[in-house]
């Protein structure tokens, strides 16, 4: 069947999700996960600074 309507069909809009109610254990777990992520970011930043602080990697190629 052909239709006279041209172009792409718009997708149906999804209903907005309501806010979830968290109990104390859920809030504690979320906070713990955020703290762990923050600690990992700090450790990664420290590790990168240490590697770049030394002589570093020499580029092969042209003479200077």
Short mmCIF file of N, CA and C in Angstrom, two decimals:
data_model
loop_
_atom_site.label_atom_id
_atom_site.label_comp_id
_atom_site.label_asym_id
_atom_site.label_seq_id
_atom_site.Cartn_x
_atom_site.Cartn_y
_atom_site.Cartn_z
N UNK A 1 0.83 -1.18 0.00
CA UNK A 1 0.00 0.00 0.00
C UNK A 1 0.88 1.24 0.00
N UNK A 2 0.48 2.20 -0.78
CA UNK A 2 1.22 3.44 -0.81
C UNK A 2 0.41 4.53 -0.14
N UNK A 3 1.11 5.44 0.50
CA UNK A 3 0.41 6.56 1.13
C UNK A 3 0.89 7.85 0.50
N UNK A 4 0.09 8.87 0.60
CA UNK A 4 0.46 10.15 0.03
C UNK A 4 1.34 10.96 0.96
N UNK A 5 1.51 10.48 2.17
CA UNK A 5 2.33 11.19 3.14
C UNK A 5 3.80 10.94 2.81
N UNK A 6 4.58 12.02 2.64
CA UNK A 6 5.98 11.87 2.28
C UNK A 6 6.88 12.05 3.49
N UNK A 7 8.14 11.71 3.33
CA UNK A 7 9.10 11.89 4.41
C UNK A 7 9.06 10.74 5.41
N UNK A 8 9.87 10.90 6.44
CA UNK A 8 9.95 9.86 7.46
C UNK A 8 8.82 10.03 8.47
N UNK A 9 8.40 8.92 9.01
CA UNK A 9 7.40 8.96 10.07
C UNK A 9 8.08 9.34 11.38
N UNK A 10 7.44 10.18 12.15
CA UNK A 10 8.02 10.58 13.43
C UNK A 10 7.78 9.46 14.44
N UNK A 11 8.79 9.17 15.25
CA UNK A 11 8.60 8.13 16.27
C UNK A 11 7.64 8.62 17.35
N UNK A 12 6.95 7.69 17.95
CA UNK A 12 6.04 8.05 19.03
C UNK A 12 6.84 8.54 20.23
N UNK A 13 6.33 9.54 20.90
CA UNK A 13 7.03 10.07 22.07
C UNK A 13 6.84 9.13 23.25
N UNK A 14 7.93 8.93 23.97
CA UNK A 14 7.88 8.09 25.15
C UNK A 14 7.35 8.91 26.32
N UNK A 15 6.56 8.32 27.17
CA UNK A 15 6.09 9.07 28.34
C UNK A 15 7.25 9.36 29.29
N UNK A 16 7.20 10.51 29.95
CA UNK A 16 8.26 10.89 30.86
C UNK A 16 8.25 9.95 32.06
N UNK A 17 9.45 9.54 32.46
CA UNK A 17 9.53 8.64 33.61
C UNK A 17 9.45 9.46 34.88
N UNK A 18 8.72 8.96 35.84
CA UNK A 18 8.61 9.69 37.10
C UNK A 18 9.83 9.43 37.96
N UNK A 19 10.07 10.34 38.89
CA UNK A 19 11.24 10.19 39.76
C UNK A 19 11.10 8.92 40.59
N UNK A 20 12.23 8.26 40.74
CA UNK A 20 12.22 7.04 41.53
C UNK A 20 12.38 7.40 43.00
N UNK A 21 11.73 6.63 43.83
CA UNK A 21 11.88 6.83 45.27
C UNK A 21 12.99 5.89 45.75
N UNK A 22 14.02 6.48 46.35
CA UNK A 22 15.14 5.70 46.85
C UNK A 22 15.04 5.57 48.36
N UNK A 23 15.37 4.39 48.85
CA UNK A 23 15.44 4.24 50.29
C UNK A 23 16.88 4.48 50.74
N UNK A 24 17.14 4.36 52.01
CA UNK A 24 18.45 4.71 52.56
C UNK A 24 19.57 3.87 51.98
N UNK A 25 19.32 2.59 51.76
CA UNK A 25 20.37 1.72 51.25
C UNK A 25 20.72 2.08 49.81
N UNK A 26 19.70 2.43 49.01
CA UNK A 26 19.96 2.84 47.63
C UNK A 26 20.79 4.12 47.59
N UNK A 27 20.44 5.08 48.43
CA UNK A 27 21.17 6.34 48.48
C UNK A 27 22.61 6.10 48.91
N UNK A 28 22.81 5.23 49.88
CA UNK A 28 24.16 4.91 50.35
C UNK A 28 24.97 4.25 49.24
N UNK A 29 24.36 3.35 48.50
CA UNK A 29 25.07 2.67 47.41
C UNK A 29 25.43 3.65 46.29
N UNK A 30 24.53 4.55 45.98
CA UNK A 30 24.81 5.54 44.93
C UNK A 30 25.96 6.44 45.35
N UNK A 31 25.94 6.90 46.61
CA UNK A 31 27.00 7.76 47.12
C UNK A 31 28.34 7.03 47.13
N UNK A 32 28.33 5.76 47.51
CA UNK A 32 29.55 4.96 47.54
C UNK A 32 30.13 4.82 46.13
N UNK A 33 29.26 4.60 45.14
CA UNK A 33 29.71 4.45 43.76
C UNK A 33 30.32 5.75 43.25
N UNK A 34 29.69 6.90 43.61
CA UNK A 34 30.23 8.20 43.19
C UNK A 34 31.60 8.43 43.81
N UNK A 35 31.76 8.08 45.08
CA UNK A 35 33.05 8.25 45.75
C UNK A 35 34.13 7.39 45.09
N UNK A 36 33.79 6.17 44.73
CA UNK A 36 34.76 5.28 44.09
C UNK A 36 35.18 5.84 42.72
N UNK A 37 34.21 6.35 41.97
CA UNK A 37 34.53 6.93 40.66
C UNK A 37 35.45 8.13 40.82
N UNK A 38 35.19 8.96 41.82
CA UNK A 38 36.01 10.14 42.06
C UNK A 38 37.44 9.73 42.43
N UNK A 39 37.58 8.71 43.28
CA UNK A 39 38.89 8.23 43.68
C UNK A 39 39.65 7.68 42.47
N UNK A 40 38.96 6.95 41.60
CA UNK A 40 39.60 6.40 40.41
C UNK A 40 40.09 7.51 39.48
N UNK A 41 39.28 8.56 39.32
CA UNK A 41 39.70 9.67 38.47
C UNK A 41 40.96 10.32 39.01
N UNK A 42 41.01 10.51 40.33
CA UNK A 42 42.18 11.13 40.95
C UNK A 42 43.42 10.26 40.75
N UNK A 43 43.28 8.96 40.92
CA UNK A 43 44.41 8.06 40.74
C UNK A 43 44.90 8.08 39.29
N UNK A 44 43.97 8.11 38.35
CA UNK A 44 44.37 8.16 36.95
C UNK A 44 45.11 9.45 36.64
N UNK A 45 44.65 10.56 37.21
CA UNK A 45 45.30 11.84 36.97
C UNK A 45 46.71 11.83 37.54
N UNK A 46 46.89 11.26 38.73
CA UNK A 46 48.21 11.18 39.35
C UNK A 46 49.13 10.29 38.53
N UNK A 47 48.60 9.19 38.01
CA UNK A 47 49.41 8.26 37.23
C UNK A 47 49.89 8.92 35.93
N UNK A 48 49.04 9.70 35.30
CA UNK A 48 49.43 10.35 34.06
C UNK A 48 50.46 11.44 34.31
N UNK A 49 50.32 12.17 35.41
CA UNK A 49 51.29 13.22 35.73
C UNK A 49 52.67 12.64 35.97
N UNK A 50 52.73 11.50 36.64
CA UNK A 50 54.00 10.87 36.94
C UNK A 50 54.72 10.42 35.68
N UNK A 51 53.99 9.90 34.72
CA UNK A 51 54.60 9.39 33.50
C UNK A 51 55.13 10.55 32.65
N UNK A 52 54.45 11.67 32.65
CA UNK A 52 54.86 12.78 31.81
C UNK A 52 55.93 13.65 32.48
N UNK A 53 56.10 13.51 33.77
CA UNK A 53 57.03 14.36 34.49
C UNK A 53 58.49 14.02 34.23
N UNK A 54 58.79 12.81 33.84
CA UNK A 54 60.17 12.38 33.62
C UNK A 54 60.67 12.80 32.26
N UNK A 55 61.55 11.99 31.71
CA UNK A 55 62.14 12.29 30.40
C UNK A 55 61.10 12.15 29.31
N UNK A 56 60.10 11.32 29.52
CA UNK A 56 59.05 11.15 28.53
C UNK A 56 59.49 10.23 27.40
N UNK A 57 58.63 10.05 26.45
CA UNK A 57 58.94 9.20 25.30
C UNK A 57 59.60 10.06 24.23
N UNK A 58 60.64 9.53 23.65
CA UNK A 58 61.31 10.27 22.58
C UNK A 58 60.66 9.91 21.25
N UNK A 59 60.46 10.93 20.44
CA UNK A 59 59.91 10.71 19.13
C UNK A 59 61.04 10.31 18.18
N UNK A 60 60.79 9.31 17.39
CA UNK A 60 61.77 8.95 16.39
C UNK A 60 61.57 9.81 15.15
N UNK A 61 62.60 10.01 14.43
CA UNK A 61 62.42 10.80 13.23
C UNK A 61 63.52 11.85 13.09
N UNK A 62 63.09 13.08 12.88
CA UNK A 62 64.01 14.16 12.56
C UNK A 62 65.03 14.45 13.64
N UNK A 63 66.20 14.96 13.22
CA UNK A 63 67.26 15.33 14.17
C UNK A 63 67.09 16.77 14.57
N UNK A 64 67.45 17.07 15.79
CA UNK A 64 67.36 18.44 16.28
C UNK A 64 68.66 18.86 16.92
#
